Coordinates of C-alpha atoms and ligand atoms in Angstrom, one line a residue:
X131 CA 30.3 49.8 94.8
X132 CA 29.6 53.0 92.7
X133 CA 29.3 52.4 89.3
X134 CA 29.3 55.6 87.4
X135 CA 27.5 54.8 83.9
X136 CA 29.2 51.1 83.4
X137 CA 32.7 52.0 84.7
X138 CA 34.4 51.5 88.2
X139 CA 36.8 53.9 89.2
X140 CA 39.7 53.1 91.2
X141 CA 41.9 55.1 93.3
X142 CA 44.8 54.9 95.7
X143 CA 46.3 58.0 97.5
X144 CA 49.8 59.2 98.3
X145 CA 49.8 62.1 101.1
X146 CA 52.7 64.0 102.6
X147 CA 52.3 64.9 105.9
X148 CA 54.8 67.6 107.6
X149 CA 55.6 66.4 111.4
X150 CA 55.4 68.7 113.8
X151 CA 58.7 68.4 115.2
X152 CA 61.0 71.4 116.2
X153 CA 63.7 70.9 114.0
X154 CA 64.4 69.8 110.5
X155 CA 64.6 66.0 109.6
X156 CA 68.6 66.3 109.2
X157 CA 69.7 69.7 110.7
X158 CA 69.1 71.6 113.7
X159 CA 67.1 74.6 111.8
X160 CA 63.3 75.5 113.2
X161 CA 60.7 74.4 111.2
X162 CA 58.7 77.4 111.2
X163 CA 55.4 78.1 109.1
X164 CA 55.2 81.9 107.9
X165 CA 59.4 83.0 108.9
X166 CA 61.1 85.2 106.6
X167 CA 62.2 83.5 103.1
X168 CA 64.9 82.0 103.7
X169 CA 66.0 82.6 107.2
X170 CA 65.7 78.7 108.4
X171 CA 68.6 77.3 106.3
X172 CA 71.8 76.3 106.7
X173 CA 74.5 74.6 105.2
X174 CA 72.9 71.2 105.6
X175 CA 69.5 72.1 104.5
X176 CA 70.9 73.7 101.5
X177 CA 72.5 71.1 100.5
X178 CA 76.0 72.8 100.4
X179 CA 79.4 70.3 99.6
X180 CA 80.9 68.8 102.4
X181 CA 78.1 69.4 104.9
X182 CA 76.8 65.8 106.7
X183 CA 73.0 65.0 107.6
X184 CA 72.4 63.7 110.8
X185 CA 68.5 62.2 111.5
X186 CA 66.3 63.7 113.7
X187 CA 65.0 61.2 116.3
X188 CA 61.6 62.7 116.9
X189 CA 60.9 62.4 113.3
X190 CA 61.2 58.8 113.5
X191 CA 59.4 58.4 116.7
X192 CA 56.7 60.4 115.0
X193 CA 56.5 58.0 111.8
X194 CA 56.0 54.7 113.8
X195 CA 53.4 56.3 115.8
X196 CA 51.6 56.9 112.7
X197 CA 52.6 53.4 111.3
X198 CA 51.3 51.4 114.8
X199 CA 47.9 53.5 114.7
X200 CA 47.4 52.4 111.7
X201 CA 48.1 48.5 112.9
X202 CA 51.4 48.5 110.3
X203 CA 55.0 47.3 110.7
X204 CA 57.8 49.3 111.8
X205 CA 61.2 47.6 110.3
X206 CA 63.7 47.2 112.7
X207 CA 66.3 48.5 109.7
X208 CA 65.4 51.3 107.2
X209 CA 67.3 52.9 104.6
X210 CA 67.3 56.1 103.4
X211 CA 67.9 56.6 99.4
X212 CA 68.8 59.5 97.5
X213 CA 66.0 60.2 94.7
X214 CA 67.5 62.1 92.1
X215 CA 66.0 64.8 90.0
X216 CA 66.2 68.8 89.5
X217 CA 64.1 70.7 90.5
X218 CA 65.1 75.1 91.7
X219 CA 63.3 74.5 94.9
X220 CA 65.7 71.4 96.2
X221 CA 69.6 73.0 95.9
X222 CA 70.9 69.4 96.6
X223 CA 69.7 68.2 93.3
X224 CA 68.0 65.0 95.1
X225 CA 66.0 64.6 97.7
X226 CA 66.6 62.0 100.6
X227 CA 63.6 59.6 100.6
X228 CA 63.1 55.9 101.5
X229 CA 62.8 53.8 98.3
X230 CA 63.3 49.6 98.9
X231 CA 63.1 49.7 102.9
X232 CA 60.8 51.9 104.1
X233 CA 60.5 52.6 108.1
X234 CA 57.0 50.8 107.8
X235 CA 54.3 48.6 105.6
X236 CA 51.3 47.4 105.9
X237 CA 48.3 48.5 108.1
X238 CA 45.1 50.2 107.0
X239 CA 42.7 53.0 107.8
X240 CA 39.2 52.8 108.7
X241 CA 36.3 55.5 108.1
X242 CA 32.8 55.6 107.8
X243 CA 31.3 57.6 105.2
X244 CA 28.0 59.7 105.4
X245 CA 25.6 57.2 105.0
X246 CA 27.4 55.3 107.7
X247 CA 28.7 52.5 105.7
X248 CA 32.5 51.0 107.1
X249 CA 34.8 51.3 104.4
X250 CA 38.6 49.9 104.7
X251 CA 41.5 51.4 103.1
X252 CA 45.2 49.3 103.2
X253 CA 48.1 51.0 103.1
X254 CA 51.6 49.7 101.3
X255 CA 54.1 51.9 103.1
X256 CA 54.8 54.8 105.5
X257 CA 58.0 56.2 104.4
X258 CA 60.5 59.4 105.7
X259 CA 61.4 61.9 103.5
X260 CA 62.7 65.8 103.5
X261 CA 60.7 68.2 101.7
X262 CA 62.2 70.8 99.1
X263 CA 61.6 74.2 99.3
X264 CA 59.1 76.6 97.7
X265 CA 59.0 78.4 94.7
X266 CA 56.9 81.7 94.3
X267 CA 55.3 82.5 90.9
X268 CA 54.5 86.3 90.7
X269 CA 50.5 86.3 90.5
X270 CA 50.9 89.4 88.0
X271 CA 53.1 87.6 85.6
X272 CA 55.7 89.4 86.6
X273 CA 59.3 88.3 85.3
X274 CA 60.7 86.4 88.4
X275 CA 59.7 83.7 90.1
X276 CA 61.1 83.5 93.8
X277 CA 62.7 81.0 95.6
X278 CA 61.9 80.3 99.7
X279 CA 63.9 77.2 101.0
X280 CA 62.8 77.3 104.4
X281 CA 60.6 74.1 104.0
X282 CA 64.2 72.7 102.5
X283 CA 64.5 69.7 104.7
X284 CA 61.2 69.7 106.7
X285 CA 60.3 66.3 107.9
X286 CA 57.6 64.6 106.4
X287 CA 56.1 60.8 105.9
X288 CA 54.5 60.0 102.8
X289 CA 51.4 57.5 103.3
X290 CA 50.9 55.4 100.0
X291 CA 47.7 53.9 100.0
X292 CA 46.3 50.7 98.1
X293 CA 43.8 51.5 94.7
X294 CA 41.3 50.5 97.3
X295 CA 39.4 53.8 97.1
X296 CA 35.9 53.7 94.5
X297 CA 34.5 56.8 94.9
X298 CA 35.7 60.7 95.4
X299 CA 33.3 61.0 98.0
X300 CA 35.2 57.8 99.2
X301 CA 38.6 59.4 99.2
X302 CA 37.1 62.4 100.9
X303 CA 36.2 60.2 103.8
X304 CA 39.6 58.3 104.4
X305 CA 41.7 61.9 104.2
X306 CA 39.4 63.1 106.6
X307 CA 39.9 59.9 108.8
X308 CA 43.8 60.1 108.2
X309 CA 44.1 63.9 109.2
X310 CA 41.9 63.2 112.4
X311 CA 44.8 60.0 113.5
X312 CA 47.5 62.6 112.8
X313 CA 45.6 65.3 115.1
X314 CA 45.2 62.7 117.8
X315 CA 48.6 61.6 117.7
X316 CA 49.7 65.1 117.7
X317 CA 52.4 63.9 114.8
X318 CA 50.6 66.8 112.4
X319 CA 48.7 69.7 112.1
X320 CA 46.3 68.3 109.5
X321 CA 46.2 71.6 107.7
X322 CA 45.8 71.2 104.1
X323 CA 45.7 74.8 103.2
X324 CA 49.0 75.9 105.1
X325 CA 50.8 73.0 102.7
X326 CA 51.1 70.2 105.9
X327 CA 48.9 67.7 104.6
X328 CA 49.5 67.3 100.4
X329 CA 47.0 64.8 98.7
X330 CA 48.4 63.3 95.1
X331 CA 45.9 60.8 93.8
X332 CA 46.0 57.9 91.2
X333 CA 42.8 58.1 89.5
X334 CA 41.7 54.9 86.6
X335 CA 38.5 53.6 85.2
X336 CA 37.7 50.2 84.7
X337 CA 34.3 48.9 82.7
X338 CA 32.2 47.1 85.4
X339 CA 33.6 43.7 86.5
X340 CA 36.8 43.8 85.0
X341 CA 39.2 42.9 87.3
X342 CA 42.5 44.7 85.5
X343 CA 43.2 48.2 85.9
X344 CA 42.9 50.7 83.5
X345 CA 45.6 53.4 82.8
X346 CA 45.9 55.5 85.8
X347 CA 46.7 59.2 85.9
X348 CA 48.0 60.9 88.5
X349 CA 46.1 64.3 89.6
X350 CA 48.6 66.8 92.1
X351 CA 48.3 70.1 93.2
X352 CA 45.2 69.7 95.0
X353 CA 44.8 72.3 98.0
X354 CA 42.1 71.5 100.2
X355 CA 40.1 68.2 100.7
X356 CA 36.8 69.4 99.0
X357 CA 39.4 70.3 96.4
X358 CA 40.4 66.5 96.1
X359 CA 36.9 65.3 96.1
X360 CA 36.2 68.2 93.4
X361 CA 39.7 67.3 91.3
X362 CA 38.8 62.8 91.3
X363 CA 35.5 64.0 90.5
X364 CA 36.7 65.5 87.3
X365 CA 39.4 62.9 86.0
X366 CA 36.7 60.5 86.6
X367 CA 34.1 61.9 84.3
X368 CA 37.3 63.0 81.9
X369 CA 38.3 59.7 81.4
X370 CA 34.6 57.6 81.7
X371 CA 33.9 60.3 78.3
X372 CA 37.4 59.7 76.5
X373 CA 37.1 55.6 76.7
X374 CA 33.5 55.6 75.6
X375 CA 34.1 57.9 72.7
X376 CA 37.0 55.3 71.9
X377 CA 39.7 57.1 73.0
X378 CA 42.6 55.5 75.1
X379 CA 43.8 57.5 78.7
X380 CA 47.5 58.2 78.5
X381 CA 49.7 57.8 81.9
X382 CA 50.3 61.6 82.8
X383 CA 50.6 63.8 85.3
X384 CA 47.7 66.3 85.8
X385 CA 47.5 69.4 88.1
X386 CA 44.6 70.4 89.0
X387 CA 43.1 74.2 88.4
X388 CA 40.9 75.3 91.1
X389 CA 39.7 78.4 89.5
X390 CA 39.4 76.7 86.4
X391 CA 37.9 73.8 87.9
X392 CA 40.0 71.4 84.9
X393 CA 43.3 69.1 85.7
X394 CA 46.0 70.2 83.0
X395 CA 48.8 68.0 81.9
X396 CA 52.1 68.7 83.9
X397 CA 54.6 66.6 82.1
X398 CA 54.7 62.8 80.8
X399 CA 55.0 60.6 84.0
X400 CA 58.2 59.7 84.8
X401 CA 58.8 56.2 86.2
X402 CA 60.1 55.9 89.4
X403 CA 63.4 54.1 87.9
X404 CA 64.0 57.6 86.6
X405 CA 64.7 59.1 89.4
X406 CA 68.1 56.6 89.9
X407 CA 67.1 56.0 93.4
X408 CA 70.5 54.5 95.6
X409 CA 71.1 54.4 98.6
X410 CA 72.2 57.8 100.7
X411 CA 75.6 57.0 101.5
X412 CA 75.9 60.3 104.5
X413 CA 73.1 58.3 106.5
X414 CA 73.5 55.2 108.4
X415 CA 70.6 53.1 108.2
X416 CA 68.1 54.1 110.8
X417 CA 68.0 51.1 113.4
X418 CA 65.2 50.8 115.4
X419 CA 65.3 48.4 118.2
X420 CA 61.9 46.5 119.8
X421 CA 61.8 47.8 122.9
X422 CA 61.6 51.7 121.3
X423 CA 58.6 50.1 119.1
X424 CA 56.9 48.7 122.2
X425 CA 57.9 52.0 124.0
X426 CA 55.8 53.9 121.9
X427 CA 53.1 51.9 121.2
X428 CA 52.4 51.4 125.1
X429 CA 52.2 55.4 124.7
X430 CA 50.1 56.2 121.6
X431 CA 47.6 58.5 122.8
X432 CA 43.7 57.0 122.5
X433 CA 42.4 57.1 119.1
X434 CA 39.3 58.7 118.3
X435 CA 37.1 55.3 117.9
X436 CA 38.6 53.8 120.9
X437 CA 37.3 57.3 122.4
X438 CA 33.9 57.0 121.0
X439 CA 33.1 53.5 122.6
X440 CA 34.5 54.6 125.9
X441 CA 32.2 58.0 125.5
X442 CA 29.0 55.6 125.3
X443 CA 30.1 53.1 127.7
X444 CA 31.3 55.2 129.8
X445 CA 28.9 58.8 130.1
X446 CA 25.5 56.6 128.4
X447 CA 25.5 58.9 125.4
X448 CA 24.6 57.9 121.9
X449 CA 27.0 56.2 119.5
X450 CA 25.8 59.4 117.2
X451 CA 26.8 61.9 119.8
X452 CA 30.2 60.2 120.8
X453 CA 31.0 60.2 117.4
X454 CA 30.6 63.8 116.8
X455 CA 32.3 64.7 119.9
X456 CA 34.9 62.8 119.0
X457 CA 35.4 64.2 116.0
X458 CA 38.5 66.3 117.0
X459 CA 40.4 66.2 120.4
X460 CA 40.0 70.0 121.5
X461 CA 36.4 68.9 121.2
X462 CA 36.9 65.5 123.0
X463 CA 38.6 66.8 125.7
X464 CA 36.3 69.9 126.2
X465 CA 33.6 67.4 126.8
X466 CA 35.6 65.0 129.2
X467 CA 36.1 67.8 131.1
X468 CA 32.9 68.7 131.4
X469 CA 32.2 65.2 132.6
X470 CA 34.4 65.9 135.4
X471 CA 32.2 68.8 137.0
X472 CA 28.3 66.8 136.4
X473 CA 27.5 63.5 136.2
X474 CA 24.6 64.1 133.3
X475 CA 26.7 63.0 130.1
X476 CA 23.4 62.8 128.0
X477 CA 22.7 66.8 129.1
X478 CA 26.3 67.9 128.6
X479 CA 26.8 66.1 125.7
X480 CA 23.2 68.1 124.4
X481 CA 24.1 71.3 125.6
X482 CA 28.1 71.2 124.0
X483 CA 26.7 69.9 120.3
X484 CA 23.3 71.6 120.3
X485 CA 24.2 74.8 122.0
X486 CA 28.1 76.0 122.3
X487 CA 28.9 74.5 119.0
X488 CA 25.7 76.5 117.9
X489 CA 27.3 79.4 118.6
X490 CA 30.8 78.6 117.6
X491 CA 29.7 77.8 114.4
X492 CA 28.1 81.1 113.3
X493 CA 31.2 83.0 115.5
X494 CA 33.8 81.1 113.7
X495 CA 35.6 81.0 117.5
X496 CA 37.8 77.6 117.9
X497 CA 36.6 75.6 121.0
X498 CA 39.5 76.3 122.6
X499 CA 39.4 79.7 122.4
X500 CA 35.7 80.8 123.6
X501 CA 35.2 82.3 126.9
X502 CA 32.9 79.3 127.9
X503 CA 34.8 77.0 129.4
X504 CA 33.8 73.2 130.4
X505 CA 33.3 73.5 134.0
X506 CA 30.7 76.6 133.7
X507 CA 28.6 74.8 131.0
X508 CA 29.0 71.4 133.3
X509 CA 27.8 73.3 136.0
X510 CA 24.6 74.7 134.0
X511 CA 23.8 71.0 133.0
X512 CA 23.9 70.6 136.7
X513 CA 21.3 73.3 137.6
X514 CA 19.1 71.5 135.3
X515 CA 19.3 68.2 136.8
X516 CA 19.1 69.3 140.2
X517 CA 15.7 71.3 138.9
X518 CA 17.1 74.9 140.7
X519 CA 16.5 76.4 137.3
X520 CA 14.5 74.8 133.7
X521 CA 15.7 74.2 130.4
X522 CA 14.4 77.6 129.2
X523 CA 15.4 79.3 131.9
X524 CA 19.3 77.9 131.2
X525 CA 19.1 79.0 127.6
X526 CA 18.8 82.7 129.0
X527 CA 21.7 82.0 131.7
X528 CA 23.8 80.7 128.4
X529 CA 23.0 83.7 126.3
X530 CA 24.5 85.7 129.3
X531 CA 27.5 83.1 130.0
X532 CA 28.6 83.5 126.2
X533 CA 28.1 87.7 126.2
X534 CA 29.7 88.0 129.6
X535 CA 31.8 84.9 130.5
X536 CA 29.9 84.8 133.6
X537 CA 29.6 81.9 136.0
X538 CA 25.8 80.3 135.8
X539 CA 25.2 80.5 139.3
X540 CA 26.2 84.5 139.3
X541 CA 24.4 85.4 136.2
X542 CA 21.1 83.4 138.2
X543 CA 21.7 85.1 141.4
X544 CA 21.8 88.4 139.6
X545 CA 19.0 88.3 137.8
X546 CA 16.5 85.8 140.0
X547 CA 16.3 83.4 137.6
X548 CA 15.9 80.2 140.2
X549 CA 13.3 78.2 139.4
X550 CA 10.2 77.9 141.8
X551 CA 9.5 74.5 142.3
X552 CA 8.3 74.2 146.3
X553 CA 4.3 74.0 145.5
X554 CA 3.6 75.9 147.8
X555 CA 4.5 79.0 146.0
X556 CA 3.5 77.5 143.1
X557 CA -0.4 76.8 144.4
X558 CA -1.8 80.2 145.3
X559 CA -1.0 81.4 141.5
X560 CA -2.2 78.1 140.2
X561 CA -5.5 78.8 141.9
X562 CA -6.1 81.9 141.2
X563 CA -5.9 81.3 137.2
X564 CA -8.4 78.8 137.2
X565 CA -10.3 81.1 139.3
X566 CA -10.3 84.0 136.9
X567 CA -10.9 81.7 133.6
X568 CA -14.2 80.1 135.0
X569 CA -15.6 79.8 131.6
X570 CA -12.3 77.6 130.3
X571 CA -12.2 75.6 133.6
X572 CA -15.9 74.2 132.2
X573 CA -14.8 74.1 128.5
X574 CA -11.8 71.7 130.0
X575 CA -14.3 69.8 132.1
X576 CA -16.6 69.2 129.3
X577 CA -13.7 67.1 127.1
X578 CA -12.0 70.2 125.6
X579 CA -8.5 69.4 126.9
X580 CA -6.7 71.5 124.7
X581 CA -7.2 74.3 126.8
X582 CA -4.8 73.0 129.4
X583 CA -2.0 74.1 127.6
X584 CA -4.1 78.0 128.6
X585 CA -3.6 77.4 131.8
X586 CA 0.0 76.6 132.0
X587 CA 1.1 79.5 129.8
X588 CA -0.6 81.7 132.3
X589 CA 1.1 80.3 135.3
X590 CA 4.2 80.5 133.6
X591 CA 3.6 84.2 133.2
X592 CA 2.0 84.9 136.3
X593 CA 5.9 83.8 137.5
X594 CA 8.1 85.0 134.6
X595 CA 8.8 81.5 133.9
X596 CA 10.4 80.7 136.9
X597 CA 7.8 77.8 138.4
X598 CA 8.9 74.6 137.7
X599 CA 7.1 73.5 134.6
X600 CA 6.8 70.0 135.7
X601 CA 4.9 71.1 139.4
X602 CA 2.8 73.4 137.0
X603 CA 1.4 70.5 135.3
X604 CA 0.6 68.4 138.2
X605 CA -1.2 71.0 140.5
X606 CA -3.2 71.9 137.4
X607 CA -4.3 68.7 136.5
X608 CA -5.1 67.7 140.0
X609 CA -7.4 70.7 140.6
X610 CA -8.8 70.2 137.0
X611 CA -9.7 66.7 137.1
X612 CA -11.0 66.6 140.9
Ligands
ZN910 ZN1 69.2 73.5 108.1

């Protein structure tokens, strides 16, 4: 439990995900990031008299996918509500949410935090919703602010979490766990700063041991995850300062400044009864039977811990290692089909964190995007278990394969890199080192081992660093110690 000066802080999380589904949630217009304001409309998304919803199925299927990942209940009857209030980026004046029936309840998500501790976060509901659209405030202060109402009518599910979180660096964790299910489940891009995952957060304090709530706040406007970490942060040490100087925290709503680093009150936090909820009387209830639930739970898509385990049963790598490797499914899969082209999961598991994602990481290139592709960095894990070429000499066949793109066995052909390890190539040079350093041969004789490490180096120069390291030390020693 973190205990910040007396006071627990307690914290539950509402985030809007956009699904990634062609269309709109109740027309047949693209959802498209980046299109021209306002050229994905139509009469239905703008909410124009006499025009009739009708609900996009793939929105639906995409919801209970999230709902049964997360081990939650997908009602067999939902009901969509209209939630009334005005706002110049939703024409309709309301939005169409889910208010008493949601499509799903229950479940929970489970991360692990830096220091490796299992933390648990339940959820209440997973509900459908359309978004609004987007308003654009002129940066210069200029005297219009701009209306685009393409995202009018996007799909999206709002996850409403339990005030089970304790800690920002706690809330950090379970976004990042949610945003790697959606990725798996290929349900949403994940992408905080392009607007597709939105983080709201319900941030109290309580004194240590008391089991009532304080008054919450609730902190929007947050635009990245650090961001949310950054923003809790804040509103924690805001309100731990207000109570102990006596002050009381008022229920508001707070957006949070990144540039200024502050929340700043929004408006007096409405209720939810204010928004007159009732039910959306252009939609049918949305009916979904068992056998579409069992249908696509039999087809979710293996979620990142299941991965993990199979990753150390199956390839004998680390729990560690299948953990960061699991981390995202471009990165998964990059590795699993590596393993189909060697069978060293240890080496190729080495080579993909240590080395690639070396080099990705100063590049900034996506994994799927780099000229490296699994089966040439499979087969280089390969030349190093079958001993044709060393661990050092690989690292200069790997430098080449991420300059040129080149295969590993051209880029060894070409430049004679394969490793000597038949001894007897490896003996005549061998011999002929100790025979031109008689007075270290004695020096080792007499106890002064350390100049063994002399004797390699010079074989390993004598053949550019070609002989098999391994042979090296064996046909030294034997000669040495005879
Ligand atoms: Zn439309």
């Amino acid at each position: 439990m973190a205990i910040y000066d007396g006071f627990e802080p307690v914290i539950g999380l509402e985030v809007h995900a956009q699904l990634q589904t062609e269309s709109k949630i109740f027309c047949s217009c693209k959802v498209e990031y980046g299109a021209e304001p306002n050229s994905r409309t139509c009469p239905v998304c703008l909410g124009l008299p006499g025009a009739l919803p009708v609900m996009n199925k793939r929105a639906a299927e995409f919801a209970m996918k999230m709902i049964l990942a997360c081990g939650g209940t997908v009602h067999n009857r939902s009901v969509f509500a209209r939630k009334n209030y005005f706002y110049p980026d939703l024409p309709k004046g309301y939005q169409i949410s889910q208010f008493d029936r949601p499509i799903g309840e229950g479940g929970a998500i489970r991360y692990r935090l830096e220091t490796g501790e299992e933390k648990t976060v339940r959820l209440i509901r997973i509900h459908l919703e359309e978004d609004a659209g987007k308003s654009m405030h002129p940066e210069d202060g200029g005297a219009y602010t701009r209306v685009d109402l393409n995202r009018c009518g996007a799909p999206l599910i709002e996850i409403v979490s339990h005030a089970d979180i304790r800690s920002p660096e706690e809330a950090y964790g379970y976004l990042t766990k949610l945003k790697q299910i959606v990725q798996y489940l290929g349900v949403c891009s994940g992408d905080m700063e392009k607007g597709h995952l939105r983080c709201d957060a319900n941030v109290s304090v309580r004194p240590e041991g008391q089991a009532k709530f304080g008054t919450r706040t609730e902190l929007k406007n947050m635009n990245s995850f650090k961001g949310v970490e950054r923003a809790i942060k804040y509103e924690i040490d805001r309100q731990i300062k207000l109570v102990k100087s006596g002050g009381q925290v008022v229920q508001e709503t707070l957006l949070w400044n990144e540039k200024k680093l502050a929340a700043e009150p929004m408006r007096g936090k409405e209720e939810s009864h204010d928004y007159r909820y009732f039910p959306e009387p252009d939609l049918v209830n949305l009916v979904i039977s068992d056998d579409w639930v069992n249908e696509t739970r039999k087809n979710l898509p293996e979620l990142p811990e299941a991965k993990a385990s199979r990753f150390v049963s199956q390839y004998g790598i680390r729990e560690y290692d299948a953990q960061v490797l699991t981390d995202s499914r471009p990165l998964a899969d990059y590795y699993e089909e590596m393993m189909r082209h060697t069978s060293d999961g240890i080496g190729a598991a080495n080579w993909l964190q240590v080395e690639l994602l070396g080099v990705l990481n100063k590049t900034g290139e996506d994994i799927t995007a780099t000229i490296v592709r699994p089966k040439m960095l499979a087969d280089l894990v390969g030349k190093i278990a079958s001993g044709e070429i060393s661990g050092k000499i690989a690292k200069t066949v790997f430098a080449e394969m991420v300059e040129s793109g080149k295969e590993p066995s051209v880029i060894i052909k070409e430049k004679g890199l394969v490793q000597i390890s038949d001894d007897s190539a490896i003996i005549p040079i061998v011999e002929q080192v100790l025979a031109s350093s008689p007075d270290n041969v004695s020096k080792y004789r007499s106890g002064k081992t350390n100049v063994f490490a002399f004797f390699v180096g010079q074989v390993m120069k004598a053949t550019k660093g070609q002989a098999n390291p391994e042979a090296v030390n064996r046909l030294l020693k034997e000669r040495l110690d005879a």
